[in-house]
């Protein structure tokens, strides 16, 4: 009986280990493993994803139900700052069972690196995602050197 | 905890449901919700940023309300991830509805990544105000 129990525990541990590895694979290593000094804790509103290409950096802010006119986006010395407010009306006469959604003012700062051009920033808001495209300076782009 | 809208327990993985996609398990995200009730019915509001109408599925199966949405990203081909709070493209959440709710008359709207679902109570079960006449 004890033998059985142990093998059950073993298989559970194996399963746990496998899941753990899968999660690691899925989430990928090296994605902001070192926390930036201006980074926000997990679960902060709005969630942010950042991707880069040799020519640009793109920032996606998951900010549903926000009036884009009330968003303030600025880039200064390679630091992108987005601030705004999402005020969720509270219905006084209703009974609330869950209130999980963020309500209030928010601000997020994202470091884009030194080679971005603050004059070449474009932002669009669609389906609750604010997409900000910041181009890198021409001189900073990697150049292909031709070999003769 | 709401007795008339009970969340269906899902295997926790990043706090959300797990979906089987092409033989591989993809961790779904748990969309944050507000749920409130008034005399007419129950309203559920869910944050599902990046989900368009075409990629949203609101379904009632028996007494279960299922919300599912897929995020659509426009990513350049040579993109490389620098930072990611969001590491899944699926939102999924489900709730069990109680019998006094009229599941055949649910209305859902989606605006700027916020889903609003309105579930009315059966007309005969809505609280009625009794008029008190003065003698």
PDB file of C-alpha atoms in Angstrom:
ATOM      1  CA  UNK A   1       0.000   0.000   0.000  1.00  0.00           C
ATOM      2  CA  UNK A   2       2.823   2.366   0.870  1.00  0.00           C
ATOM      3  CA  UNK A   3       4.586   1.461  -2.335  1.00  0.00           C
ATOM      4  CA  UNK A   4       1.505   2.518  -4.217  1.00  0.00           C
ATOM      5  CA  UNK A   5       1.222   5.787  -2.387  1.00  0.00           C
ATOM      6  CA  UNK A   6       4.836   6.651  -3.107  1.00  0.00           C
ATOM      7  CA  UNK A   7       4.512   5.941  -6.781  1.00  0.00           C
ATOM      8  CA  UNK A   8       1.390   8.104  -6.844  1.00  0.00           C
ATOM      9  CA  UNK A   9       3.335  10.911  -5.186  1.00  0.00           C
ATOM     10  CA  UNK A  10       6.169  10.410  -7.643  1.00  0.00           C
ATOM     11  CA  UNK A  11       3.872  10.645 -10.593  1.00  0.00           C
ATOM     12  CA  UNK A  12       2.293  13.780  -9.162  1.00  0.00           C
ATOM     13  CA  UNK A  13       5.706  15.348  -8.730  1.00  0.00           C
ATOM     14  CA  UNK A  14       6.654  14.312 -12.254  1.00  0.00           C
ATOM     15  CA  UNK A  15       3.486  15.885 -13.539  1.00  0.00           C
ATOM     16  CA  UNK A  16       4.196  19.057 -11.594  1.00  0.00           C
ATOM     17  CA  UNK A  17       7.750  19.201 -12.914  1.00  0.00           C
ATOM     18  CA  UNK A  18       6.553  18.680 -16.475  1.00  0.00           C
ATOM     19  CA  UNK A  19       4.025  21.503 -16.117  1.00  0.00           C
ATOM     20  CA  UNK A  20       6.688  23.717 -14.633  1.00  0.00           C
ATOM     21  CA  UNK A  21       8.955  23.087 -17.609  1.00  0.00           C
ATOM     22  CA  UNK A  22       6.143  23.670 -20.055  1.00  0.00           C
ATOM     23  CA  UNK A  23       5.340  26.985 -18.414  1.00  0.00           C
ATOM     24  CA  UNK A  24       8.985  28.014 -18.676  1.00  0.00           C
ATOM     25  CA  UNK A  25       9.087  27.090 -22.324  1.00  0.00           C
ATOM     26  CA  UNK A  26       5.845  28.860 -23.011  1.00  0.00           C
ATOM     27  CA  UNK A  27       6.747  32.045 -21.215  1.00  0.00           C
ATOM     28  CA  UNK A  28      10.232  32.086 -22.580  1.00  0.00           C
ATOM     29  CA  UNK A  29      13.426  32.960 -20.809  1.00  0.00           C
ATOM     30  CA  UNK A  30      15.059  36.312 -20.737  1.00  0.00           C
ATOM     31  CA  UNK A  31      11.820  38.268 -21.073  1.00  0.00           C
ATOM     32  CA  UNK A  32      12.557  41.098 -18.685  1.00  0.00           C
ATOM     33  CA  UNK A  33      14.062  38.724 -16.163  1.00  0.00           C
ATOM     34  CA  UNK A  34      15.729  41.677 -14.499  1.00  0.00           C
ATOM     35  CA  UNK A  35      13.113  44.147 -13.291  1.00  0.00           C
ATOM     36  CA  UNK A  36      13.578  47.669 -14.550  1.00  0.00           C
ATOM     37  CA  UNK A  37      13.691  50.377 -11.903  1.00  0.00           C
ATOM     38  CA  UNK A  38      10.469  51.853 -13.316  1.00  0.00           C
ATOM     39  CA  UNK A  39       8.705  48.555 -13.928  1.00  0.00           C
ATOM     40  CA  UNK A  40       5.314  47.922 -12.353  1.00  0.00           C
ATOM     41  CA  UNK A  41       4.250  44.833 -10.383  1.00  0.00           C
ATOM     42  CA  UNK A  42       2.350  42.089 -12.179  1.00  0.00           C
ATOM     43  CA  UNK A  43      -1.316  42.791 -12.566  1.00  0.00           C
ATOM     44  CA  UNK A  44      -0.870  46.557 -12.823  1.00  0.00           C
ATOM     45  CA  UNK A  45      -3.384  48.276 -15.106  1.00  0.00           C
ATOM     46  CA  UNK A  46      -2.859  48.574 -18.010  1.00  0.00           C
ATOM     47  CA  UNK A  47      -0.864  45.462 -18.925  1.00  0.00           C
ATOM     48  CA  UNK A  48       2.013  46.176 -21.309  1.00  0.00           C
ATOM     49  CA  UNK A  49       3.757  44.198 -24.036  1.00  0.00           C
ATOM     50  CA  UNK A  50       6.786  45.561 -25.869  1.00  0.00           C
ATOM     51  CA  UNK A  51       8.334  44.212 -29.029  1.00  0.00           C
ATOM     52  CA  UNK A  52      11.189  45.466 -31.137  1.00  0.00           C
ATOM     53  CA  UNK A  53      12.501  45.236 -34.664  1.00  0.00           C
ATOM     54  CA  UNK A  54      15.711  46.753 -36.022  1.00  0.00           C
ATOM     55  CA  UNK A  55      13.688  49.759 -37.181  1.00  0.00           C
ATOM     56  CA  UNK A  56      11.228  50.374 -34.346  1.00  0.00           C
ATOM     57  CA  UNK A  57       9.876  49.611 -30.908  1.00  0.00           C
ATOM     58  CA  UNK A  58       6.165  48.862 -30.516  1.00  0.00           C
ATOM     59  CA  UNK A  59       4.366  49.133 -27.236  1.00  0.00           C
ATOM     60  CA  UNK A  60       0.936  47.596 -26.654  1.00  0.00           C
ATOM     61  CA  UNK A  61      -1.070  48.796 -23.669  1.00  0.00           C
ATOM     62  CA  UNK A  62      -4.083  46.682 -22.766  1.00  0.00           C
ATOM     63  CA  UNK A  63      -6.380  49.501 -21.722  1.00  0.00           C
ATOM     64  CA  UNK A  64     -10.019  48.555 -22.421  1.00  0.00           C
ATOM     65  CA  UNK A  65     -12.833  51.046 -21.979  1.00  0.00           C
ATOM     66  CA  UNK A  66     -10.577  54.089 -21.956  1.00  0.00           C
ATOM     67  CA  UNK A  67     -11.354  57.280 -23.833  1.00  0.00           C
ATOM     68  CA  UNK A  68      -8.285  57.688 -26.094  1.00  0.00           C
ATOM     69  CA  UNK A  69      -8.662  61.474 -25.891  1.00  0.00           C
ATOM     70  CA  UNK A  70      -7.958  61.289 -22.184  1.00  0.00           C
ATOM     71  CA  UNK A  71      -4.693  59.411 -22.646  1.00  0.00           C
ATOM     72  CA  UNK A  72      -1.427  61.261 -22.285  1.00  0.00           C
ATOM     73  CA  UNK A  73       1.489  59.741 -24.189  1.00  0.00           C
ATOM     74  CA  UNK A  74       4.982  61.217 -24.104  1.00  0.00           C
ATOM     75  CA  UNK A  75       8.505  60.131 -25.009  1.00  0.00           C
ATOM     76  CA  UNK A  76      11.455  61.788 -23.366  1.00  0.00           C
ATOM     77  CA  UNK A  77      15.053  60.574 -23.379  1.00  0.00           C
ATOM     78  CA  UNK A  78      14.055  57.076 -24.386  1.00  0.00           C
ATOM     79  CA  UNK A  79      11.377  56.808 -21.723  1.00  0.00           C
ATOM     80  CA  UNK A  80       7.766  56.381 -22.808  1.00  0.00           C
ATOM     81  CA  UNK A  81       5.165  57.506 -20.303  1.00  0.00           C
ATOM     82  CA  UNK A  82       1.461  56.814 -20.682  1.00  0.00           C
ATOM     83  CA  UNK A  83      -1.040  58.138 -18.197  1.00  0.00           C
ATOM     84  CA  UNK A  84      -4.790  58.361 -18.117  1.00  0.00           C
ATOM     85  CA  UNK A  85      -7.886  57.528 -16.210  1.00  0.00           C
ATOM     86  CA  UNK A  86     -10.554  54.873 -16.374  1.00  0.00           C
ATOM     87  CA  UNK A  87     -13.477  55.695 -14.198  1.00  0.00           C
ATOM     88  CA  UNK A  88     -15.993  52.896 -13.895  1.00  0.00           C
ATOM     89  CA  UNK A  89     -19.379  54.207 -12.790  1.00  0.00           C
ATOM     90  CA  UNK A  90     -20.766  52.564  -9.663  1.00  0.00           C
ATOM     91  CA  UNK A  91     -24.475  51.827  -9.662  1.00  0.00           C
ATOM     92  CA  UNK A  92     -25.546  52.669  -6.145  1.00  0.00           C
ATOM     93  CA  UNK A  93     -28.871  50.894  -6.368  1.00  0.00           C
ATOM     94  CA  UNK A  94     -27.339  47.610  -7.531  1.00  0.00           C
ATOM     95  CA  UNK A  95     -25.872  44.761  -5.493  1.00  0.00           C
ATOM     96  CA  UNK A  96     -22.290  43.988  -6.455  1.00  0.00           C
ATOM     97  CA  UNK A  97     -20.964  40.442  -6.426  1.00  0.00           C
ATOM     98  CA  UNK A  98     -17.636  41.083  -8.086  1.00  0.00           C
ATOM     99  CA  UNK A  99     -15.586  44.212  -8.701  1.00  0.00           C
ATOM    100  CA  UNK A 100     -12.360  43.008 -10.253  1.00  0.00           C
ATOM    101  CA  UNK A 101     -11.926  45.668 -12.908  1.00  0.00           C
ATOM    102  CA  UNK A 102      -9.533  48.543 -12.352  1.00  0.00           C
ATOM    103  CA  UNK A 103     -11.029  51.975 -11.784  1.00  0.00           C
ATOM    104  CA  UNK A 104      -9.073  55.185 -11.342  1.00  0.00           C
ATOM    105  CA  UNK A 105      -5.968  56.937 -12.599  1.00  0.00           C
ATOM    106  CA  UNK A 106      -3.030  55.063 -14.003  1.00  0.00           C
ATOM    107  CA  UNK A 107       0.488  55.714 -15.253  1.00  0.00           C
ATOM    108  CA  UNK A 108       3.052  53.439 -16.787  1.00  0.00           C
ATOM    109  CA  UNK A 109       6.630  54.188 -17.792  1.00  0.00           C
ATOM    110  CA  UNK A 110       8.467  52.028 -20.296  1.00  0.00           C
ATOM    111  CA  UNK A 111      12.130  52.329 -21.140  1.00  0.00           C
ATOM    112  CA  UNK A 112      12.629  52.106 -24.899  1.00  0.00           C
ATOM    113  CA  UNK A 113      16.379  52.540 -25.132  1.00  0.00           C
ATOM    114  CA  UNK A 114      18.486  55.507 -26.155  1.00  0.00           C
ATOM    115  CA  UNK A 115      18.213  55.117 -29.910  1.00  0.00           C
ATOM    116  CA  UNK A 116      14.523  55.936 -30.360  1.00  0.00           C
ATOM    117  CA  UNK A 117      13.426  59.107 -32.103  1.00  0.00           C
ATOM    118  CA  UNK A 118      10.936  61.051 -29.926  1.00  0.00           C
ATOM    119  CA  UNK A 119       9.698  62.866 -33.044  1.00  0.00           C
ATOM    120  CA  UNK A 120       8.604  59.653 -34.732  1.00  0.00           C
ATOM    121  CA  UNK A 121       5.894  58.342 -32.466  1.00  0.00           C
ATOM    122  CA  UNK A 122       2.512  57.124 -33.658  1.00  0.00           C
ATOM    123  CA  UNK A 123      -0.318  55.885 -31.482  1.00  0.00           C
ATOM    124  CA  UNK A 124      -3.620  54.234 -32.285  1.00  0.00           C
ATOM    125  CA  UNK A 125      -6.369  52.818 -30.124  1.00  0.00           C
ATOM    126  CA  UNK A 126      -8.375  49.816 -31.251  1.00  0.00           C
ATOM    127  CA  UNK A 127     -10.487  47.222 -29.423  1.00  0.00           C
ATOM    128  CA  UNK A 128      -9.114  48.433 -26.111  1.00  0.00           C
ATOM    129  CA  UNK A 129      -5.439  48.187 -27.052  1.00  0.00           C
ATOM    130  CA  UNK A 130      -3.307  51.304 -27.367  1.00  0.00           C
ATOM    131  CA  UNK A 131      -0.537  50.594 -29.842  1.00  0.00           C
ATOM    132  CA  UNK A 132       2.405  52.982 -29.822  1.00  0.00           C
ATOM    133  CA  UNK A 133       5.027  52.796 -32.524  1.00  0.00           C
ATOM    134  CA  UNK A 134       8.343  54.533 -31.914  1.00  0.00           C
ATOM    135  CA  UNK A 135      10.947  54.551 -34.653  1.00  0.00           C
ATOM    136  CA  UNK A 136      14.638  54.198 -34.011  1.00  0.00           C
ATOM    137  CA  UNK A 137      17.018  56.850 -35.262  1.00  0.00           C
ATOM    138  CA  UNK A 138      18.374  56.161 -38.729  1.00  0.00           C
ATOM    139  CA  UNK A 139      21.967  56.083 -37.519  1.00  0.00           C
ATOM    140  CA  UNK A 140      21.088  53.502 -34.874  1.00  0.00           C
ATOM    141  CA  UNK A 141      19.712  50.931 -37.313  1.00  0.00           C
ATOM    142  CA  UNK A 142      22.069  48.091 -38.087  1.00  0.00           C
ATOM    143  CA  UNK A 143      23.442  48.474 -41.609  1.00  0.00           C
ATOM    144  CA  UNK A 144      24.316  45.736 -43.981  1.00  0.00           C
ATOM    145  CA  UNK A 145      27.882  46.215 -45.124  1.00  0.00           C
ATOM    146  CA  UNK A 146      28.501  45.061 -48.625  1.00  0.00           C
ATOM    147  CA  UNK A 147      31.576  43.000 -49.279  1.00  0.00           C
ATOM    148  CA  UNK A 148      33.223  43.616 -52.623  1.00  0.00           C
TER     149      UNK A 148
ATOM    150  CA  UNK B   1     -20.152  35.121  -3.804  1.00  0.00           C
ATOM    151  CA  UNK B   2     -23.171  35.438  -6.006  1.00  0.00           C
ATOM    152  CA  UNK B   3     -25.646  32.670  -5.609  1.00  0.00           C
ATOM    153  CA  UNK B   4     -27.323  33.369  -8.918  1.00  0.00           C
ATOM    154  CA  UNK B   5     -24.103  33.611 -10.949  1.00  0.00           C
ATOM    155  CA  UNK B   6     -21.493  31.111  -9.810  1.00  0.00           C
ATOM    156  CA  UNK B   7     -18.128  30.886 -11.443  1.00  0.00           C
ATOM    157  CA  UNK B   8     -17.175  27.551 -12.901  1.00  0.00           C
ATOM    158  CA  UNK B   9     -13.891  26.407 -11.408  1.00  0.00           C
ATOM    159  CA  UNK B  10     -11.211  26.109 -14.050  1.00  0.00           C
ATOM    160  CA  UNK B  11      -7.780  24.514 -13.785  1.00  0.00           C
ATOM    161  CA  UNK B  12      -5.598  27.335 -12.555  1.00  0.00           C
ATOM    162  CA  UNK B  13      -2.813  28.308 -14.859  1.00  0.00           C
ATOM    163  CA  UNK B  14      -1.752  31.918 -14.649  1.00  0.00           C
ATOM    164  CA  UNK B  15      -5.069  32.301 -12.884  1.00  0.00           C
ATOM    165  CA  UNK B  16      -7.112  31.203 -15.854  1.00  0.00           C
ATOM    166  CA  UNK B  17      -8.618  28.425 -17.847  1.00  0.00           C
ATOM    167  CA  UNK B  18      -6.673  26.019 -19.954  1.00  0.00           C
ATOM    168  CA  UNK B  19      -7.471  25.512 -23.569  1.00  0.00           C
ATOM    169  CA  UNK B  20      -6.364  22.705 -25.787  1.00  0.00           C
ATOM    170  CA  UNK B  21      -5.005  24.066 -29.045  1.00  0.00           C
ATOM    171  CA  UNK B  22      -3.614  21.713 -31.650  1.00  0.00           C
ATOM    172  CA  UNK B  23      -2.537  19.181 -29.076  1.00  0.00           C
ATOM    173  CA  UNK B  24      -0.762  21.815 -27.048  1.00  0.00           C
ATOM    174  CA  UNK B  25      -2.099  23.396 -23.910  1.00  0.00           C
ATOM    175  CA  UNK B  26      -2.413  27.146 -24.037  1.00  0.00           C
ATOM    176  CA  UNK B  27      -2.944  29.014 -20.817  1.00  0.00           C
ATOM    177  CA  UNK B  28      -5.981  31.235 -21.127  1.00  0.00           C
ATOM    178  CA  UNK B  29      -6.335  34.511 -19.302  1.00  0.00           C
ATOM    179  CA  UNK B  30      -8.932  35.240 -16.709  1.00  0.00           C
ATOM    180  CA  UNK B  31     -10.671  38.398 -17.855  1.00  0.00           C
ATOM    181  CA  UNK B  32     -11.434  40.618 -14.843  1.00  0.00           C
ATOM    182  CA  UNK B  33     -15.181  41.072 -14.355  1.00  0.00           C
ATOM    183  CA  UNK B  34     -17.649  43.251 -12.499  1.00  0.00           C
ATOM    184  CA  UNK B  35     -20.981  41.597 -11.745  1.00  0.00           C
ATOM    185  CA  UNK B  36     -23.956  43.405 -10.308  1.00  0.00           C
ATOM    186  CA  UNK B  37     -27.662  42.850  -9.890  1.00  0.00           C
ATOM    187  CA  UNK B  38     -30.654  45.128  -9.927  1.00  0.00           C
ATOM    188  CA  UNK B  39     -34.393  44.461  -9.961  1.00  0.00           C
ATOM    189  CA  UNK B  40     -34.422  43.666 -13.677  1.00  0.00           C
ATOM    190  CA  UNK B  41     -31.476  41.345 -13.934  1.00  0.00           C
ATOM    191  CA  UNK B  42     -27.757  40.818 -13.717  1.00  0.00           C
ATOM    192  CA  UNK B  43     -25.058  42.715 -15.596  1.00  0.00           C
ATOM    193  CA  UNK B  44     -21.587  41.352 -16.206  1.00  0.00           C
ATOM    194  CA  UNK B  45     -18.783  43.519 -17.528  1.00  0.00           C
ATOM    195  CA  UNK B  46     -15.522  41.923 -18.617  1.00  0.00           C
ATOM    196  CA  UNK B  47     -12.214  43.434 -19.751  1.00  0.00           C
ATOM    197  CA  UNK B  48     -11.119  41.696 -22.931  1.00  0.00           C
ATOM    198  CA  UNK B  49      -8.697  44.092 -24.646  1.00  0.00           C
ATOM    199  CA  UNK B  50      -7.710  43.160 -28.188  1.00  0.00           C
ATOM    200  CA  UNK B  51     -10.823  41.100 -28.840  1.00  0.00           C
ATOM    201  CA  UNK B  52     -12.932  42.131 -31.801  1.00  0.00           C
ATOM    202  CA  UNK B  53     -16.577  41.169 -32.361  1.00  0.00           C
ATOM    203  CA  UNK B  54     -15.607  38.460 -34.835  1.00  0.00           C
ATOM    204  CA  UNK B  55     -13.296  36.826 -32.313  1.00  0.00           C
ATOM    205  CA  UNK B  56     -15.662  36.906 -29.367  1.00  0.00           C
ATOM    206  CA  UNK B  57     -17.842  33.999 -28.354  1.00  0.00           C
ATOM    207  CA  UNK B  58     -20.584  34.441 -25.760  1.00  0.00           C
ATOM    208  CA  UNK B  59     -22.512  31.228 -25.313  1.00  0.00           C
ATOM    209  CA  UNK B  60     -25.064  29.684 -23.008  1.00  0.00           C
ATOM    210  CA  UNK B  61     -24.782  25.929 -22.754  1.00  0.00           C
ATOM    211  CA  UNK B  62     -27.473  24.557 -20.455  1.00  0.00           C
ATOM    212  CA  UNK B  63     -27.106  26.730 -17.377  1.00  0.00           C
ATOM    213  CA  UNK B  64     -23.506  27.769 -18.103  1.00  0.00           C
ATOM    214  CA  UNK B  65     -22.547  31.122 -19.537  1.00  0.00           C
ATOM    215  CA  UNK B  66     -19.263  30.890 -21.390  1.00  0.00           C
ATOM    216  CA  UNK B  67     -17.211  33.912 -22.415  1.00  0.00           C
ATOM    217  CA  UNK B  68     -14.327  33.375 -24.761  1.00  0.00           C
ATOM    218  CA  UNK B  69     -12.294  35.795 -26.819  1.00  0.00           C
ATOM    219  CA  UNK B  70      -9.173  35.723 -28.934  1.00  0.00           C
ATOM    220  CA  UNK B  71      -6.750  38.616 -29.037  1.00  0.00           C
ATOM    221  CA  UNK B  72      -5.623  39.751 -32.422  1.00  0.00           C
ATOM    222  CA  UNK B  73      -2.195  41.288 -32.620  1.00  0.00           C
ATOM    223  CA  UNK B  74      -0.636  43.040 -35.548  1.00  0.00           C
ATOM    224  CA  UNK B  75       2.985  42.073 -35.198  1.00  0.00           C
ATOM    225  CA  UNK B  76       5.751  42.942 -37.629  1.00  0.00           C
ATOM    226  CA  UNK B  77       7.390  39.833 -39.077  1.00  0.00           C
ATOM    227  CA  UNK B  78      10.851  40.376 -37.609  1.00  0.00           C
ATOM    228  CA  UNK B  79       9.511  41.276 -34.170  1.00  0.00           C
ATOM    229  CA  UNK B  80      11.288  40.179 -31.039  1.00  0.00           C
ATOM    230  CA  UNK B  81       9.676  40.338 -27.582  1.00  0.00           C
ATOM    231  CA  UNK B  82      11.267  42.729 -25.105  1.00  0.00           C
ATOM    232  CA  UNK B  83       8.710  42.631 -22.327  1.00  0.00           C
ATOM    233  CA  UNK B  84       5.353  40.901 -21.887  1.00  0.00           C
ATOM    234  CA  UNK B  85       2.733  41.186 -19.157  1.00  0.00           C
ATOM    235  CA  UNK B  86       0.296  39.414 -21.489  1.00  0.00           C
ATOM    236  CA  UNK B  87       1.527  35.997 -22.540  1.00  0.00           C
ATOM    237  CA  UNK B  88      -1.592  34.427 -23.928  1.00  0.00           C
ATOM    238  CA  UNK B  89      -4.038  35.319 -26.660  1.00  0.00           C
ATOM    239  CA  UNK B  90      -7.123  33.670 -25.189  1.00  0.00           C
ATOM    240  CA  UNK B  91      -9.551  34.957 -22.586  1.00  0.00           C
ATOM    241  CA  UNK B  92     -11.911  32.444 -21.121  1.00  0.00           C
ATOM    242  CA  UNK B  93     -14.332  32.473 -18.216  1.00  0.00           C
ATOM    243  CA  UNK B  94     -17.542  30.700 -17.394  1.00  0.00           C
ATOM    244  CA  UNK B  95     -20.339  31.092 -14.881  1.00  0.00           C
ATOM    245  CA  UNK B  96     -23.271  28.952 -13.831  1.00  0.00           C
ATOM    246  CA  UNK B  97     -26.547  30.831 -14.000  1.00  0.00           C
ATOM    247  CA  UNK B  98     -29.385  30.161 -11.609  1.00  0.00           C
ATOM    248  CA  UNK B  99     -32.905  29.298 -12.682  1.00  0.00           C
ATOM    249  CA  UNK B 100     -34.584  32.632 -12.176  1.00  0.00           C
ATOM    250  CA  UNK B 101     -32.491  34.107 -14.973  1.00  0.00           C
ATOM    251  CA  UNK B 102     -33.867  34.205 -18.481  1.00  0.00           C
ATOM    252  CA  UNK B 103     -31.038  32.627 -20.458  1.00  0.00           C
ATOM    253  CA  UNK B 104     -32.894  32.885 -23.759  1.00  0.00           C
ATOM    254  CA  UNK B 105     -32.861  36.654 -23.631  1.00  0.00           C
ATOM    255  CA  UNK B 106     -29.244  37.550 -22.917  1.00  0.00           C
ATOM    256  CA  UNK B 107     -27.815  40.620 -24.607  1.00  0.00           C
ATOM    257  CA  UNK B 108     -24.125  41.201 -25.184  1.00  0.00           C
ATOM    258  CA  UNK B 109     -22.301  44.286 -26.433  1.00  0.00           C
ATOM    259  CA  UNK B 110     -18.606  44.868 -27.030  1.00  0.00           C
ATOM    260  CA  UNK B 111     -16.981  48.270 -27.055  1.00  0.00           C
ATOM    261  CA  UNK B 112     -13.288  49.165 -26.844  1.00  0.00           C
ATOM    262  CA  UNK B 113     -12.409  45.765 -25.423  1.00  0.00           C
ATOM    263  CA  UNK B 114     -15.123  45.797 -22.744  1.00  0.00           C
ATOM    264  CA  UNK B 115     -17.819  43.135 -22.970  1.00  0.00           C
ATOM    265  CA  UNK B 116     -21.158  43.866 -21.325  1.00  0.00           C
ATOM    266  CA  UNK B 117     -23.584  40.986 -20.830  1.00  0.00           C
ATOM    267  CA  UNK B 118     -27.090  41.667 -19.609  1.00  0.00           C
ATOM    268  CA  UNK B 119     -29.017  38.705 -18.220  1.00  0.00           C
ATOM    269  CA  UNK B 120     -32.643  39.521 -17.410  1.00  0.00           C
ATOM    270  CA  UNK B 121     -34.631  37.851 -14.663  1.00  0.00           C
ATOM    271  CA  UNK B 122     -37.754  35.984 -15.659  1.00  0.00           C
ATOM    272  CA  UNK B 123     -40.577  38.480 -15.723  1.00  0.00           C
ATOM    273  CA  UNK B 124     -42.679  36.560 -13.213  1.00  0.00           C
ATOM    274  CA  UNK B 125     -39.783  36.466 -10.769  1.00  0.00           C
ATOM    275  CA  UNK B 126     -38.877  40.138 -10.815  1.00  0.00           C
ATOM    276  CA  UNK B 127     -39.571  41.821  -7.519  1.00  0.00           C
ATOM    277  CA  UNK B 128     -42.827  43.696  -7.739  1.00  0.00           C
ATOM    278  CA  UNK B 129     -43.629  46.691  -5.749  1.00  0.00           C
ATOM    279  CA  UNK B 130     -46.862  46.335  -3.850  1.00  0.00           C
ATOM    280  CA  UNK B 131     -48.815  49.461  -3.894  1.00  0.00           C
ATOM    281  CA  UNK B 132     -50.123  50.505  -0.542  1.00  0.00           C
ATOM    282  CA  UNK B 133     -53.384  52.316  -0.739  1.00  0.00           C
ATOM    283  CA  UNK B 134     -54.459  54.728   1.860  1.00  0.00           C
ATOM    284  CA  UNK B 135     -57.738  53.841   3.419  1.00  0.00           C
TER     285      UNK B 135
END
